[in-house]
Amino acid sequence: MKFESKGLISLEINGEIYDYKLYQSLDSLSKTKSQRKSAKELNISHTVFNRRLLKAESKLGVKITEKVGNGTVLTEAGLNLLEEFRKYLIQIEKTSNINIAGGHISTGLLESIDSPFNLNIYSSSDEDAFELAKRGAVDILTLDDPLIAYERDINFMPIAYDYLVLISSPNSKNVESISDLEGLDFVNVKGSAQRLAWNSLKHYDIEYNLKYDVNSQFDAFKLVRNSKNLHTFLNASYFKGNDLLKYDTQHVISVVKVNDEKEDVDEYIRFLINEGQDSIEKQGFSPMG
């Protein structure tokens, strides 16, 4: 597998070329969940959009999209292909800006803070962002959950506190105590701080069922809200919900310095843990002080 940049990025897999238009299509579809909406966003016909996806599937020999209800979502193969495009877009981009990659919650926080620094911020899972950091493709790694850093004895700097709240489908039974969680179906967000919720339920001897796996908290929220008797735990900084596991699921949002050569990296981190704390609090997180 290799990537080439000739004005726009192209990806070569087993001798076949996949150009930037496919990346644009996958990126748009991952957000809209609708071929028609993505075609409109890219200013092409639905027929052209669909043909682009089918051509890629024919070359790859795997399905990269699938129908879900009235929409279309990326399969695991499609998500992996999109992630490879994103990784190498970052790698080939040479810039004096500070390149940051991390989990959806932590990068969303940084995007919301006004600062005097020039930033390029890329949102993914903690695991995918960590792979970019290992390649030296980013200057700062942000973590929604410090588990990756704990497991590898990596120095990380907390910039905020957060906790998880219970989100339930409309008309679900009221949950007033931990025992009310017994036997419920949940949506699991891969690579998130939800491990704290599942560990807590095990600690309280609560039986539960992880019915679905998704890649982001925003996907989990939509799935729960559009389903019956489904539940999940999401970050309180972004979602309003039941805080019965507040003290069991408190955790830090953190950053890891990857590039020691850019002076702005240290300055930006100092900004986050000092002047930036007021802005962090306004975004619904608990500041470090």
XYZ file of C-alpha atoms in Angstrom:
289
model
C 0.000 0.000 0.000
C 1.343 3.432 -0.819
C 0.089 6.962 -1.130
C 1.068 9.633 -3.613
C 0.302 13.328 -3.635
C -0.086 14.931 -7.049
C -2.053 18.000 -6.122
C -4.587 15.653 -4.493
C -3.942 12.444 -2.614
C -4.256 9.027 -4.259
C -4.132 5.654 -2.578
C -2.710 2.551 -4.242
C -3.775 -0.905 -3.030
C -2.628 -4.008 -4.920
C -1.923 -1.971 -8.040
C -5.304 -0.222 -8.059
C -5.561 3.561 -7.621
C -8.221 5.151 -5.411
C -8.290 8.908 -5.811
C -9.252 11.820 -3.614
C -12.844 11.753 -4.848
C -13.377 8.418 -3.100
C -11.962 9.869 0.113
C -14.363 12.820 -0.166
C -17.283 10.442 -0.724
C -16.421 8.207 2.241
C -15.777 11.189 4.499
C -19.110 12.794 3.608
C -21.078 9.540 3.899
C -19.613 8.866 7.353
C -21.300 12.086 8.490
C -24.556 12.246 6.495
C -25.413 8.502 6.492
C -27.196 9.247 3.207
C -25.954 8.815 -0.364
C -28.342 11.481 -1.648
C -27.273 14.024 0.961
C -23.592 13.309 0.290
C -24.082 13.575 -3.464
C -25.739 16.957 -2.957
C -22.923 18.052 -0.631
C -20.318 17.097 -3.257
C -22.373 18.672 -6.062
C -22.669 15.444 -8.078
C -25.635 13.267 -9.007
C -26.722 10.379 -6.820
C -25.987 8.035 -9.740
C -22.389 9.235 -10.014
C -21.946 8.975 -6.246
C -23.293 5.419 -6.138
C -21.207 4.348 -9.140
C -18.084 5.687 -7.405
C -18.725 3.463 -4.389
C -19.581 0.389 -6.461
C -16.427 0.804 -8.535
C -14.295 0.910 -5.382
C -16.059 -2.175 -3.988
C -15.400 -4.035 -7.233
C -11.691 -3.209 -7.076
C -11.368 -4.031 -3.369
C -13.503 -7.147 -3.447
C -15.314 -6.148 -0.228
C -18.401 -4.137 0.686
C -17.557 -0.661 1.958
C -21.173 0.494 2.510
C -24.391 -1.089 3.705
C -28.038 -0.080 3.948
C -29.386 0.707 7.428
C -33.052 1.674 7.414
C -33.449 4.496 4.913
C -29.780 5.441 5.055
C -26.355 4.137 4.102
C -23.417 3.684 6.460
C -19.824 2.591 6.055
C -18.991 -1.021 6.816
C -15.948 -1.855 8.914
C -13.960 -2.165 5.668
C -15.215 1.245 4.556
C -14.330 2.825 7.887
C -10.851 1.281 7.730
C -10.324 2.629 4.220
C -11.424 6.110 5.287
C -9.107 5.969 8.287
C -6.134 5.047 6.072
C -6.881 8.035 3.843
C -7.027 10.307 6.907
C -3.788 8.984 8.375
C -1.793 9.611 5.241
C -3.386 12.975 4.579
C -1.885 14.021 7.887
C 1.477 12.447 7.106
C 1.954 14.181 3.759
C 0.843 17.570 5.017
C 3.918 19.597 5.895
C 2.895 22.636 7.878
C 4.126 24.971 10.576
C 0.737 24.616 12.272
C 0.366 22.383 15.309
C -1.075 19.052 14.164
C -3.360 17.456 16.761
C -5.160 14.112 16.607
C -7.259 12.415 19.233
C -10.605 11.167 20.441
C -13.863 12.832 19.430
C -14.490 14.406 22.848
C -11.010 15.819 23.475
C -10.521 17.158 19.947
C -14.021 18.621 20.021
C -13.038 20.491 23.160
C -9.882 21.909 21.590
C -11.784 22.966 18.475
C -14.172 24.979 20.651
C -11.452 26.988 22.415
C -10.262 30.260 20.911
C -6.492 30.512 21.074
C -3.704 32.501 19.393
C -2.248 29.301 17.890
C -2.611 27.886 14.371
C -3.968 24.359 14.717
C -4.905 21.432 12.490
C -7.190 19.156 14.533
C -8.156 15.643 13.428
C -10.848 13.664 15.227
C -10.872 9.857 15.426
C -10.699 7.214 18.137
C -7.988 7.234 20.818
C -6.503 4.068 19.288
C -6.283 5.416 15.725
C -4.867 8.710 16.963
C -2.268 6.810 18.973
C -1.168 4.993 15.806
C -0.619 8.379 14.145
C 1.377 9.526 17.158
C 3.582 6.429 16.961
C 4.349 7.321 13.338
C 5.285 10.861 14.352
C 2.522 12.216 12.123
C 1.139 14.607 14.746
C 2.554 17.047 17.275
C 0.026 16.443 20.057
C -2.083 13.403 20.902
C -5.317 14.010 22.826
C -7.013 11.257 24.824
C -10.687 10.935 25.773
C -9.600 8.208 28.184
C -6.079 7.983 29.681
C -6.057 4.163 29.536
C -3.693 4.062 26.541
C -1.195 6.234 28.427
C -1.556 4.214 31.656
C -0.987 0.913 29.870
C 2.179 2.138 28.151
C 3.586 4.312 30.929
C 3.324 7.420 28.725
C 3.486 10.844 30.317
C 0.227 12.699 29.792
C -1.001 16.090 30.965
C -4.582 16.402 32.226
C -6.396 19.480 30.917
C -9.948 18.809 32.202
C -12.207 16.440 34.103
C -15.341 14.799 32.782
C -17.766 12.022 33.749
C -20.388 9.844 32.073
C -24.165 10.169 32.109
C -26.803 7.595 31.241
C -28.689 8.259 27.991
C -31.863 6.256 27.364
C -34.323 5.805 24.522
C -37.506 7.882 24.696
C -40.236 6.260 26.788
C -37.804 3.831 28.443
C -38.481 2.998 32.048
C -37.155 5.508 34.562
C -33.788 4.664 36.076
C -33.625 5.935 39.632
C -31.009 3.650 41.133
C -28.139 1.458 40.001
C -30.279 -1.643 40.492
C -32.653 -0.338 37.788
C -29.875 -0.966 35.239
C -30.230 -4.725 35.696
C -30.773 -6.552 32.383
C -30.768 -3.445 30.165
C -29.399 -3.312 26.594
C -26.557 -0.860 25.942
C -24.634 0.664 23.044
C -20.865 0.404 23.460
C -18.556 3.096 22.068
C -15.256 1.505 21.145
C -12.156 3.110 22.645
C -14.071 5.482 24.928
C -14.120 6.025 28.684
C -17.184 3.779 28.867
C -14.948 1.064 30.322
C -15.447 2.915 33.618
C -19.210 2.425 33.403
C -18.957 -1.275 32.518
C -16.438 -1.866 35.313
C -18.770 -0.088 37.733
C -21.739 -2.227 36.729
C -19.666 -5.363 37.256
C -18.597 -4.017 40.649
C -22.262 -3.594 41.606
C -23.090 -7.105 40.260
C -25.394 -5.674 37.593
C -26.086 -7.916 34.607
C -26.205 -5.972 31.323
C -26.044 -6.595 27.596
C -23.799 -4.746 25.117
C -26.107 -5.008 22.106
C -24.322 -2.706 19.641
C -20.782 -1.414 19.033
C -20.242 1.996 17.414
C -17.224 4.194 16.744
C -18.289 7.505 18.276
C -20.426 8.863 21.080
C -22.469 10.853 18.588
C -23.360 7.649 16.695
C -24.325 6.039 20.018
C -26.560 8.983 20.917
C -28.423 8.852 17.603
C -28.865 5.086 17.816
C -30.264 5.252 21.343
C -32.593 8.155 20.605
C -33.995 6.411 17.515
C -34.516 3.037 19.214
C -36.674 1.507 21.920
C -35.386 0.431 25.331
C -31.748 1.080 24.481
C -29.207 2.858 26.687
C -25.623 4.114 26.698
C -23.187 6.133 28.818
C -21.795 9.320 27.255
C -19.664 12.263 28.342
C -21.534 14.798 30.467
C -19.665 17.652 28.782
C -21.566 16.955 25.538
C -24.771 15.208 26.574
C -27.440 15.709 29.238
C -28.493 12.598 31.088
C -28.801 10.678 34.336
C -25.676 11.129 36.477
C -26.158 8.145 38.814
C -22.617 6.910 37.980
C -21.045 10.370 38.111
C -18.491 9.586 40.805
C -17.741 6.127 39.422
C -16.925 7.432 35.959
C -14.975 10.632 36.558
C -11.867 10.728 34.377
C -9.371 13.149 32.881
C -9.212 14.555 29.375
C -5.522 14.744 28.575
C -2.856 15.608 26.025
C 0.444 13.941 25.185
C 3.321 15.889 23.649
C 4.618 13.973 20.640
C 6.866 16.499 18.893
C 9.719 17.925 20.982
C 10.996 20.131 18.156
C 8.152 22.621 17.719
C 8.363 25.363 20.331
C 4.682 26.181 19.855
C 3.702 22.747 21.167
C 4.916 23.496 24.694
C 3.421 26.970 24.559
C 0.041 25.638 23.474
C -0.044 23.027 26.245
C 0.854 25.726 28.792
C -2.006 27.790 27.407
C -4.458 24.914 27.889
C -3.546 24.310 31.523
C -3.477 28.028 32.400
C -5.397 30.686 30.436
C -7.450 28.081 28.582
C -9.074 26.690 31.726
C -11.848 29.313 31.721
C -12.801 28.345 28.174
C -12.643 24.656 29.076
C -15.089 25.219 31.931
C -17.475 27.098 29.638
C -17.564 24.050 27.369
C -19.057 21.918 30.163
C -15.889 20.299 31.467
C -14.530 20.613 34.991
C -11.275 22.642 35.016
C -8.114 21.348 36.642
C -7.924 24.059 39.305
